[in-house]
Short mmCIF file of C-alpha atoms and ligand atoms in Angstrom, two decimals:
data_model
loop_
_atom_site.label_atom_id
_atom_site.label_comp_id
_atom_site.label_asym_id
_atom_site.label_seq_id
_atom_site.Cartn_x
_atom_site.Cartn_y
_atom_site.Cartn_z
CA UNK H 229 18.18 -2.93 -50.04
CA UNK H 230 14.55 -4.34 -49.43
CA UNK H 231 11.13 -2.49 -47.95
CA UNK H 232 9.21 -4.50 -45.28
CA UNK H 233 6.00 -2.15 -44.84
CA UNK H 234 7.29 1.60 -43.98
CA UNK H 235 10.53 0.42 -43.41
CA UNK H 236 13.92 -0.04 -45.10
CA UNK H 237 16.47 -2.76 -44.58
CA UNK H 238 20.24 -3.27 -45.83
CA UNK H 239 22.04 -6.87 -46.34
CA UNK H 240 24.07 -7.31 -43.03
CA UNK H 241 24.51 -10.90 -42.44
CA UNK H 242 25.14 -13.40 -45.40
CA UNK H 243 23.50 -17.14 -46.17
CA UNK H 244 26.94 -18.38 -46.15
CA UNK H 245 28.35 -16.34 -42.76
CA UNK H 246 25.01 -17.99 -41.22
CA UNK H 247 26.02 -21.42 -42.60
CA UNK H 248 29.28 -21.51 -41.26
CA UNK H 249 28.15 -20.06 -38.02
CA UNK H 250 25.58 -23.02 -37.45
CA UNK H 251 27.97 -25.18 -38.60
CA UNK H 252 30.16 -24.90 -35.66
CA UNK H 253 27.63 -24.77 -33.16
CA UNK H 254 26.51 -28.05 -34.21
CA UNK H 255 29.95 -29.78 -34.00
CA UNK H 256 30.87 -27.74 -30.72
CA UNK H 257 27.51 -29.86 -29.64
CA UNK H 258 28.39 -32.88 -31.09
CA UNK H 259 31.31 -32.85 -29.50
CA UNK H 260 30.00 -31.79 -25.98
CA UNK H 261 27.46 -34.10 -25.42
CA UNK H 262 29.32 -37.48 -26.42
CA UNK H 263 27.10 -40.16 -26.79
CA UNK H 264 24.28 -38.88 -25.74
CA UNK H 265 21.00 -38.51 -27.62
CA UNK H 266 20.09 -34.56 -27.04
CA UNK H 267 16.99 -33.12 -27.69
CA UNK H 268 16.88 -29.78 -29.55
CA UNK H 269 13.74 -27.76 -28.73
CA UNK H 270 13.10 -25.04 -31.28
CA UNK H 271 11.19 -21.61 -30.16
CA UNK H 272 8.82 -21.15 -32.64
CA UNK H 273 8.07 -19.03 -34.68
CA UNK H 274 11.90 -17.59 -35.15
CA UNK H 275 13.42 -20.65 -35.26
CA UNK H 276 12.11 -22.68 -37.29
CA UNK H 277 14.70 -21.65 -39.75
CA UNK H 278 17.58 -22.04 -37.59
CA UNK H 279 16.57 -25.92 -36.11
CA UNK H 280 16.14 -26.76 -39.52
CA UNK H 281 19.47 -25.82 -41.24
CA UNK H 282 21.38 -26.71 -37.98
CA UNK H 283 19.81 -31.01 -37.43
CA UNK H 284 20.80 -30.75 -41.20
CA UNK H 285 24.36 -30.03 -39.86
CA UNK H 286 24.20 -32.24 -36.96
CA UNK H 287 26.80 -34.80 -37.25
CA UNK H 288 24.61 -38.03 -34.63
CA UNK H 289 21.63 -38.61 -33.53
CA UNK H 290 19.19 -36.46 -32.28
CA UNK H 291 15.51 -35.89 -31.39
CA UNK H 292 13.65 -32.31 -32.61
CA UNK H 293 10.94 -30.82 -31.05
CA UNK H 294 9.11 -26.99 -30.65
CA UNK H 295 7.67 -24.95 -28.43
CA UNK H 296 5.88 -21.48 -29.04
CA UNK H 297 5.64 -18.46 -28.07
CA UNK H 298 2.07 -17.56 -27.30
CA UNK H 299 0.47 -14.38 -25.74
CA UNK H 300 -0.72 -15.51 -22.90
CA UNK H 301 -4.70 -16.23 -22.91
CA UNK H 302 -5.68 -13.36 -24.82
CA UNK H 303 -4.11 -10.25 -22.82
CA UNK H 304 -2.10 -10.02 -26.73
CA UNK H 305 0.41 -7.76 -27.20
CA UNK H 306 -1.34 -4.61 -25.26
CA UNK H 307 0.72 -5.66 -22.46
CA UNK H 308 3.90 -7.48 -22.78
CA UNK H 309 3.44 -10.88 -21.63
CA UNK H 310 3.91 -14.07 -23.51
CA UNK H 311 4.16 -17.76 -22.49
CA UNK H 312 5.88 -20.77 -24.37
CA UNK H 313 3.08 -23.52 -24.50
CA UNK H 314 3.65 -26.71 -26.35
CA UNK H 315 5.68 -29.03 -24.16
CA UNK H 316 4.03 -32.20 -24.08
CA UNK H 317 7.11 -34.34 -24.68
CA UNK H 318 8.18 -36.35 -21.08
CA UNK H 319 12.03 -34.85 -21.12
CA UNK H 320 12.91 -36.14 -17.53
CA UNK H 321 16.92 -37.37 -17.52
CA UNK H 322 17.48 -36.23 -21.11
CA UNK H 323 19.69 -33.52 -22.17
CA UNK H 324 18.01 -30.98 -24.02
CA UNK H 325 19.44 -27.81 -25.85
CA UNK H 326 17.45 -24.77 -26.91
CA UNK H 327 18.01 -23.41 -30.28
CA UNK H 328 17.21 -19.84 -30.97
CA UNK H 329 17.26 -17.83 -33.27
CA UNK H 330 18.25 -14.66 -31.62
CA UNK H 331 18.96 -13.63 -28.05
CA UNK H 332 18.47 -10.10 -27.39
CA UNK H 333 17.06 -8.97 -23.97
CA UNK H 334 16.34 -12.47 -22.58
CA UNK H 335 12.86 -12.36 -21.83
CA UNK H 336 12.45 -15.18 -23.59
CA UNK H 337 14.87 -17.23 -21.50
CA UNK H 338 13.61 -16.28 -18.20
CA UNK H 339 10.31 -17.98 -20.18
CA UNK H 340 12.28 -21.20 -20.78
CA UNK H 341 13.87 -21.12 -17.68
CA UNK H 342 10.36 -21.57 -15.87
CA UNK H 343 8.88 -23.99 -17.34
CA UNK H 344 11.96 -26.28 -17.23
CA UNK H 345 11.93 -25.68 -13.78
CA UNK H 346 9.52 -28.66 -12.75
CA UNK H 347 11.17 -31.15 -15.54
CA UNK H 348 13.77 -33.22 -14.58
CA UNK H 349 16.06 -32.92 -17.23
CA UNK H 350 19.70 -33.79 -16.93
CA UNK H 351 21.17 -31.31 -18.07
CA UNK H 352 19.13 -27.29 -20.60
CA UNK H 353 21.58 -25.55 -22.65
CA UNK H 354 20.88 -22.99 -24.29
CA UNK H 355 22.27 -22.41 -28.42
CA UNK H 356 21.49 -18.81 -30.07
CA UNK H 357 21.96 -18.10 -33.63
CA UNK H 358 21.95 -14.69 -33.18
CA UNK H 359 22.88 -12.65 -29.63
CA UNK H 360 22.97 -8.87 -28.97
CA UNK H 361 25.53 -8.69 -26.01
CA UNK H 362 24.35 -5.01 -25.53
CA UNK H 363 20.63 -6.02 -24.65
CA UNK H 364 20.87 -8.56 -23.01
CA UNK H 365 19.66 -7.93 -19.09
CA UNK H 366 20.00 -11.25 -17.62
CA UNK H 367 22.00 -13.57 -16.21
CA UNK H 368 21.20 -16.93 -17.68
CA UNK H 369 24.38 -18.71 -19.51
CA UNK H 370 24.26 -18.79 -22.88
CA UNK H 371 26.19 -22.22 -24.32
CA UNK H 372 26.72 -21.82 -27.66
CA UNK H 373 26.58 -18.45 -29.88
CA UNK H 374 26.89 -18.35 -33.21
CA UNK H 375 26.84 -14.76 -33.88
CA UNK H 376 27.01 -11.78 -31.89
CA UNK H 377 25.57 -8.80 -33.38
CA UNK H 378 24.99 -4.87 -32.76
CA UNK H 379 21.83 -3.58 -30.50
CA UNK H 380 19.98 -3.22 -34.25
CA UNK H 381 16.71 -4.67 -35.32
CA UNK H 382 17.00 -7.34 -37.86
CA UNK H 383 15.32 -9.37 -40.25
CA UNK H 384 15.49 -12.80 -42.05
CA UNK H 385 15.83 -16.15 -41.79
CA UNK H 386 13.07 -16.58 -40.14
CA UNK H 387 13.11 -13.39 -37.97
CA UNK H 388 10.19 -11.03 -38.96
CA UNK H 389 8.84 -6.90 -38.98
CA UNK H 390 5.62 -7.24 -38.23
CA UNK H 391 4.89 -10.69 -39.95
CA UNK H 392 7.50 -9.55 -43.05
CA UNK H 393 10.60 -10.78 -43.90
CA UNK H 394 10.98 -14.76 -42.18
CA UNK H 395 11.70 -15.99 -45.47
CA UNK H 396 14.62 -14.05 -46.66
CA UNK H 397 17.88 -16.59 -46.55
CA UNK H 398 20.55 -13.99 -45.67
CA UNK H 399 19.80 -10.92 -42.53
CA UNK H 400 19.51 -7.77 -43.02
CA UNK H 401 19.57 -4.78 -40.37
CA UNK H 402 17.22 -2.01 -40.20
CA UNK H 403 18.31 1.28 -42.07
CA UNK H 404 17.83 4.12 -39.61
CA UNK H 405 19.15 7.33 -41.81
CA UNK H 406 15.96 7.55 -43.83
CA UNK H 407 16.76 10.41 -45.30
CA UNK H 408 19.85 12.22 -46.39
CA UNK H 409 20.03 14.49 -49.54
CA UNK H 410 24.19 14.44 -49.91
CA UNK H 411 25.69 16.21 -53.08
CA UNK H 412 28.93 16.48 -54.85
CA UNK H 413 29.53 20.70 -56.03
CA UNK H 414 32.00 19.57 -58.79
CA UNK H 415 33.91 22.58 -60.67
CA UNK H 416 36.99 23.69 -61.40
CA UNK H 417 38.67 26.38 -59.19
CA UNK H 418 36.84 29.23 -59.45
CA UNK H 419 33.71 28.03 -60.84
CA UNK H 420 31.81 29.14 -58.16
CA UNK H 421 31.15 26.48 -56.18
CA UNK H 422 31.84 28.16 -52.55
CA UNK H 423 29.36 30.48 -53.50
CA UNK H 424 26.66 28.56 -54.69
CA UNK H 425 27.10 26.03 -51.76
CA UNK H 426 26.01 28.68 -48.92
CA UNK H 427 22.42 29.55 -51.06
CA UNK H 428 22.04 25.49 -51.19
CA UNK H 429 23.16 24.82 -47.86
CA UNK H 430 20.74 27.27 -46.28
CA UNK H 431 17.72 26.27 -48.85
CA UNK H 432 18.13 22.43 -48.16
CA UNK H 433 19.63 22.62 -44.76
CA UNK H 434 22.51 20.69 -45.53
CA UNK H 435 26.11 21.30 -43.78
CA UNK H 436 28.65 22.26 -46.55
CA UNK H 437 32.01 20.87 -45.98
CA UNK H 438 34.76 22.54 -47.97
CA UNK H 439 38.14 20.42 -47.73
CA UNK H 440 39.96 23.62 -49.13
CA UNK H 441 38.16 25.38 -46.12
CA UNK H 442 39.25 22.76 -43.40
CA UNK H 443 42.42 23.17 -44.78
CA UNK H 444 42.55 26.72 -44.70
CA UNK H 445 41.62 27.21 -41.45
CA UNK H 446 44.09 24.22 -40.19
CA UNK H 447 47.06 26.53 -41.57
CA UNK H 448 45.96 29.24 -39.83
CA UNK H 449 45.78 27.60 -36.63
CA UNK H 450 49.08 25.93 -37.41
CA UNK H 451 47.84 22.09 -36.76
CA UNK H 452 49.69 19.51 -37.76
CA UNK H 453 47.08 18.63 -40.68
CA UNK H 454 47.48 22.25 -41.45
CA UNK H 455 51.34 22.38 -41.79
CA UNK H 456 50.95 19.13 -43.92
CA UNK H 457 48.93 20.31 -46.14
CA UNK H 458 50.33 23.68 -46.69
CA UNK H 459 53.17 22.36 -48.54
CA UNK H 460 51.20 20.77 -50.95
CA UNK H 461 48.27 23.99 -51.30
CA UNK H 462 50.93 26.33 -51.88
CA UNK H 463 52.37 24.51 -55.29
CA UNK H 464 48.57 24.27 -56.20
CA UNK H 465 48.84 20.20 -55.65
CA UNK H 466 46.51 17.98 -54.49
CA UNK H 467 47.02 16.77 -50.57
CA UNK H 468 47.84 13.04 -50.47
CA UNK H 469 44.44 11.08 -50.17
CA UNK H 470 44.51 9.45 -46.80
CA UNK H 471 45.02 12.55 -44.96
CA UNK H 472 42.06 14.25 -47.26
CA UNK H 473 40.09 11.27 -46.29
CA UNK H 474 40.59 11.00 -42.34
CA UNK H 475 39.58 14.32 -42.52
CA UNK H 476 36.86 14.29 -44.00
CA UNK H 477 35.81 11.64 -42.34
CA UNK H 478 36.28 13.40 -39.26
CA UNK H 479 33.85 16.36 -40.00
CA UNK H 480 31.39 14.15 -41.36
CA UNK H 481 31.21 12.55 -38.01
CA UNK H 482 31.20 16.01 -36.47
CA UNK H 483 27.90 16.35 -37.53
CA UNK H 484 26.09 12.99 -37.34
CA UNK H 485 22.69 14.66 -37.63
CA UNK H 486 22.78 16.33 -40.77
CA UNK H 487 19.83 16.40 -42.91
CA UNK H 488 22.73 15.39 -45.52
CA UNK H 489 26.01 17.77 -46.35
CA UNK H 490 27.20 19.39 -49.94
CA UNK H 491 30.99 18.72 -50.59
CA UNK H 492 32.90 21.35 -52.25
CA UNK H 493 35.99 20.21 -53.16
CA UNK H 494 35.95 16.46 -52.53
CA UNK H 495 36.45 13.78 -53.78
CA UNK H 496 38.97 14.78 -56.37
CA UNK H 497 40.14 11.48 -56.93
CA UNK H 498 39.18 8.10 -57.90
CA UNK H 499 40.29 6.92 -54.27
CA UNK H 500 38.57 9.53 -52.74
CA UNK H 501 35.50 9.04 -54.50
CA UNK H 502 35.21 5.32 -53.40
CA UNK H 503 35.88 6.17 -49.88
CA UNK H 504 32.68 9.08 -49.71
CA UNK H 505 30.51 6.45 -51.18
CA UNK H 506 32.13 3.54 -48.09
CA UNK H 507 31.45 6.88 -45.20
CA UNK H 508 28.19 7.49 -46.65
CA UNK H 509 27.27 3.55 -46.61
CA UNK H 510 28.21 3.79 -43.08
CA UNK H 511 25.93 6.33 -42.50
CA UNK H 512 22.82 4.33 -44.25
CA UNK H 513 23.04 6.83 -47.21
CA UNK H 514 24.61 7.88 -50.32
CA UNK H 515 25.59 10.39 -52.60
CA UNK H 516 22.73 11.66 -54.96
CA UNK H 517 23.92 13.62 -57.26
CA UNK H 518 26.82 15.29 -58.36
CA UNK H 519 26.29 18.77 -59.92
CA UNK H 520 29.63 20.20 -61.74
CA UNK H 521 29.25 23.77 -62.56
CA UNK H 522 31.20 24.34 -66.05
CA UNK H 523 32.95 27.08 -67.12
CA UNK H 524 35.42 28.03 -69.42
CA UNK H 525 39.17 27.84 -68.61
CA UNK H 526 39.96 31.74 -69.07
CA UNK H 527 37.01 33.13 -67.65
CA UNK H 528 38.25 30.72 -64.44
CA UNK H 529 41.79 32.47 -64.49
CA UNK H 530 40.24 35.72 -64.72
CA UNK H 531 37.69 35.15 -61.63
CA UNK H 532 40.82 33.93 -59.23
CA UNK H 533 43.06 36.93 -59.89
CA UNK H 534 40.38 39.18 -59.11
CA UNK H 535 39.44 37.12 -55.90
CA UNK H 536 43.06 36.56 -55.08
CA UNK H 537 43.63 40.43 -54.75
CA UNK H 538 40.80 40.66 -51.95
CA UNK H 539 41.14 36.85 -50.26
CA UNK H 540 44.75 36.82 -49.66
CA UNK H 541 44.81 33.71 -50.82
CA UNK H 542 48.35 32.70 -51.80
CA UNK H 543 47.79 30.33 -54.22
CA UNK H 544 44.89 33.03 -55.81
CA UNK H 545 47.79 35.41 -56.75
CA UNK H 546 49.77 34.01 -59.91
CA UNK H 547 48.08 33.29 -62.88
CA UNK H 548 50.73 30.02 -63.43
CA UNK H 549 49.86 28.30 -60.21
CA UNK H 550 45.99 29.20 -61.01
CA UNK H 551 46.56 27.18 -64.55
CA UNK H 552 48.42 24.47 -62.74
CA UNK H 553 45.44 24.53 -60.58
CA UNK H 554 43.10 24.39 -63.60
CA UNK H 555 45.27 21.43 -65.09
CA UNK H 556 45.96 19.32 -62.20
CA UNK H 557 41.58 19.71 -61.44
CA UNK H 558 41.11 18.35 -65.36
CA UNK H 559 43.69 15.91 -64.90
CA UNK H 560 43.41 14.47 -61.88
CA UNK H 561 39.40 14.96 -61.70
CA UNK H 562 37.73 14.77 -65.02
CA UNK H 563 37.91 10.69 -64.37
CA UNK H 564 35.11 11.30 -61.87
CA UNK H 565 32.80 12.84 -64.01
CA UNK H 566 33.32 8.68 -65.03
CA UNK H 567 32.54 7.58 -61.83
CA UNK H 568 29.09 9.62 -60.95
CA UNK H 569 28.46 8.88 -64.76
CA UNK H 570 28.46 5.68 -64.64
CA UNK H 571 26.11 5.54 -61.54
CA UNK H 572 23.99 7.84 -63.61
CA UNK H 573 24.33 10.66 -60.63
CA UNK H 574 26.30 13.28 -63.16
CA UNK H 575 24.78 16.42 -63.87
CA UNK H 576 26.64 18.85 -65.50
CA UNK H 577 25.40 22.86 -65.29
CA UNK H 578 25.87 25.82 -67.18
CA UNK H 579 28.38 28.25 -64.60
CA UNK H 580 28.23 31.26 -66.21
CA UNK H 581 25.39 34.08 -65.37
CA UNK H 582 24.32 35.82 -62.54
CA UNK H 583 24.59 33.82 -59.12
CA UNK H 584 21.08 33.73 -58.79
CA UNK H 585 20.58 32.20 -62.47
CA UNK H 586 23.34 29.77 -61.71
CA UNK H 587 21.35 28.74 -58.06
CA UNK H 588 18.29 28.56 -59.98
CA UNK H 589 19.49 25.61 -62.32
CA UNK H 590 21.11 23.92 -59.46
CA UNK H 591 17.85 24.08 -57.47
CA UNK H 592 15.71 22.61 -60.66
CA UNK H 593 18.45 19.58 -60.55
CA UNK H 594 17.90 19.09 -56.50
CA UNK H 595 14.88 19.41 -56.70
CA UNK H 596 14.06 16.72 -59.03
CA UNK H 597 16.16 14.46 -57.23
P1 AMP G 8 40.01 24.58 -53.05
O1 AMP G 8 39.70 25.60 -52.01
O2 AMP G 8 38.91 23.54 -53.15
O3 AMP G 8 40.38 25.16 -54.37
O4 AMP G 8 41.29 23.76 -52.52
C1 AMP G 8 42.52 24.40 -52.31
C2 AMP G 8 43.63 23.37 -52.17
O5 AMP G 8 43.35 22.53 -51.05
C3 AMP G 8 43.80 22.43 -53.34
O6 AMP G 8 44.57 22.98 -54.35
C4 AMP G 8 44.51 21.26 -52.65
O7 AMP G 8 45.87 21.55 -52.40
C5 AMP G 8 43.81 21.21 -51.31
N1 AMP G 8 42.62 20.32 -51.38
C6 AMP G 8 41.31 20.69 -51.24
N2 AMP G 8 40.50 19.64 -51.37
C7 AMP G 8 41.30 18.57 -51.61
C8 AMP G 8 41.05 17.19 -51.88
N3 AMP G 8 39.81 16.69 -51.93
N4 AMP G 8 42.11 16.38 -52.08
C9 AMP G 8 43.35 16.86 -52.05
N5 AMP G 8 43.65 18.13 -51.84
C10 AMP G 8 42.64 19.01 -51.63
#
C-alpha cells in the first residue's frame, strides 16, 4: 500500500500486465496500418509514460510527437475547461494515432476531436492504455484498448493525485474503506465470547457476526444451510468450510457499511482464516487483531452445562459432546493462534473474572490498536 497526500492507494495493475497490454496494441497497429509511416501523438502530461514504453514496442517506423493539456488562458481549474495546445507539426494526409493513457469520461477526446477537425489527416485513431467503460459519455470510437478498468481513481505510470504518484511503474487504485476496526473473538466454547462481543459491538459500533448464531437461527427456520449444518452442530463438529465461508461472506456483504464487524466463532480453520483475510482485502481492509479469551478446560465444561439447562441448546446438554467440543476447538483451531501470530495480530486475554473485568482488558487491547 502507498500514501499520496491524505490518501491511500493499493497495487491493482502490475508493470508486467501493463507490458503485455502495450505490447499488443502496438502489433495490433503494426499490423493495421501496413506500410504506412503513422504518427503517434502523445497527450501530455499522462502519457508520457505510455508513448514511451509503447515506440519502444513498436515493431516499424514511426514518427512521435505531443500535445498538452492546458487550462485554457488562465480561467485554471475553477471552471472545468482545458484545451490541448502544441500542434505545430503539418499532419495533412498522414495517419496519426493518439496514445493515451487513460480514457475515462472522454472529455478529452471531444478536445482532440476539434482540433483535428481543420487538419487533413488521412485517417485519427485513437489508442488508450487505460479505459473505464462505465464513464465514458461519448460516442467517439476508441481503436485500440489495452485495458479496461473499474469506474475507480488510479494512479501510476504516469497518471497522478494531485501532482503525486506519475512515477510509480505498476497502478494502483484508490482505497476507499479508510477505516475499518475488524476483530477476531477467539475462545473456546464457553469462554465467553458471545457475551463480551455485545459490550464491544455497542462500544466500537461494530456488527458482530456469530457463525454459530447464523447457524442457529438457519435451523430454526429450517433453510437449507440450516438443515446442512444441523447434522454436523449436533455431533459438536465443525460445518465443512465452503458452506461456513459463503456464508459468511454473505452477511458480511449484508452490511457493506460497517464501521468494521467482530467475528465470534470464525475462522476456525486454516482455510477459513485465509479466506476472512481475501473478503476483508476485498473490502479495502483487514483483520486487526485477534483477541482469544483463555480459560481453563473444566471451568469451560462447567459454564456450558449450566447455560445448556436455560438455552436449550442441544449440543449445551452432555458434558461428552461439550469435551468433544473443547477438543475438536484445540485441535482444529489452536493452528490459528499460528496464523494471527505470525502476522503479529495475536493477543491472548485472561477469561476468567467478572464480565466487566474481562471487557475492560479487551477494551485496553482495542484500544491500543
Ligand atoms: P458456536 O456457537 O460458535 O459454539 O458454534 C456452534 C457450532 O456451529 C459449532 O460446533 C459448529 O458445528 C458450527 N460452527 C460455528 N462456527 C463455525 C465455523 N467457523 N466453521 C465450522 N463450523 C462452525
Amino acid at each position: 500500500m502507498i500514501k499520496l497526500h491524505d490518501k491511500y492507494f493499493k497495487p491493482f495493475i502490475s508493470a508486467q500486465q501493463i507490458d503485455q497490454a502495450l505490447g499488443q496494441m502496438a502489433s495490433e497497429i503494426a499490423r493495421d496500418v501496413g506500410d504506412e509511416i503513422p504518427v503517434f501523438v502523445g497527450i501530455l502530461n499522462g502519457s508520457f509514460m505510455v508513448v514511451s514504453d509503447f515506440v519502444k514496442k513498436y515493431p516499424k517506423q514511426c514518427e512521435v510527437t505531443f500535445i498538452k493539456l492546458a487550462s485554457y488562458e488562465g480561467v485554471k481549474s475553477t471552471e472545468d475547461i482545458e484545451r490541448l495546445i502544441g500542434l505545430t507539426q503539418d499532419l495533412t494526409g498522414r495517419t496519426v494515432i493518439i496514445l493515451e493513457d487513460i480514457i475515462d469520461s472522454g472529455n478529452t477526446l471531444a478536445e482532440v476531436h476539434r482540433i483535428f477537425k481543420n487538419e487533413k489527416v488521412k485517417t485519427l485513431k485513437i489508442a488508450t492504455l487505460f479505459y473505464k467503460p462505465e464513464a465514458y459519455k461519448k460516442d467517439f470510437k476508441l481503436h485500440y484498448i489495452g485495458i479496461e478498468i473499474p469506474n475507480k481513481f488510479i494512479v501510476g505510470f504516469g497518471l497522478d493525485y494531485d501532482g503525486l504518484g506519475r512515477h510509480l511503474p505498476e497502478v494502483y487504485q484508490i482505497k476507499e474503506t479508510q477505516h475499518m476496526t475488524n476483530l477476531v473473538l477467539f475462545g473456546p466454547p464457553g469462554a465467553g465470547k458471545g457475551t463480551q462481543a455485545e459490550f464491544l459491538k455497542e462500544k466500537y459500533n461494530l456488527v458482530h457476526i456469530s457463525t454459530g448464531d447464523v447457524f442457529r437461527y438457519n435451523i430454526k427456520n429450517e433453510t437449507a444451510l440450516g438443515m446442512l449444518a444441523k447434522s454436523y452442530m449436533d455431533k459438536g463438529a465443525l460445518v465443512p468450510d465452503q458452506v461456513t465461508i459463503d456464508m459468511l461472506n454473505a452477511e458480511v456483504e449484508k452490511n457493506a457499511d460497517a464501521n468494521g464487524f467482530i467475528f465470534d466463532g470464525f475462522p476456525r480453520t486454516n482455510a477459513q482464516a485465509k479466506a476472512l483475510d481475501e473478503l476483508m482485502d476485498s473490502k479495502d481492509s483487514q483483520i486487526n487483531a485477534m483477541i482469544a479469551l483463555e480459560v481453563d478446560d473444566e471451568i469451560l465444561v462447567e459454564r456450558l452445562l449450566k447455560r445448556g439447562k436455560t438455552s436449550g441448546r442441544p449440543d449445551d446438554a452432555d458434558a461428552s459432546i461439550i469435551r468433544n467440543r473443547i477438543t475438536e476447538y484445540y485441535n482444529k483451531t489452536a493452528i490459528l493462534k499460528d496464523y494471527y501470530t505470525a502476522q503479529d495480530k495475536y493477543y491472548g486475554v485472561d477469561g476468567v473474572g467478572s464480565i466487566e473485568d474481562i471487557t475492560g482488558r479487551l477494551s485496553a487491547i482495542i484500544d491500543a490498536l
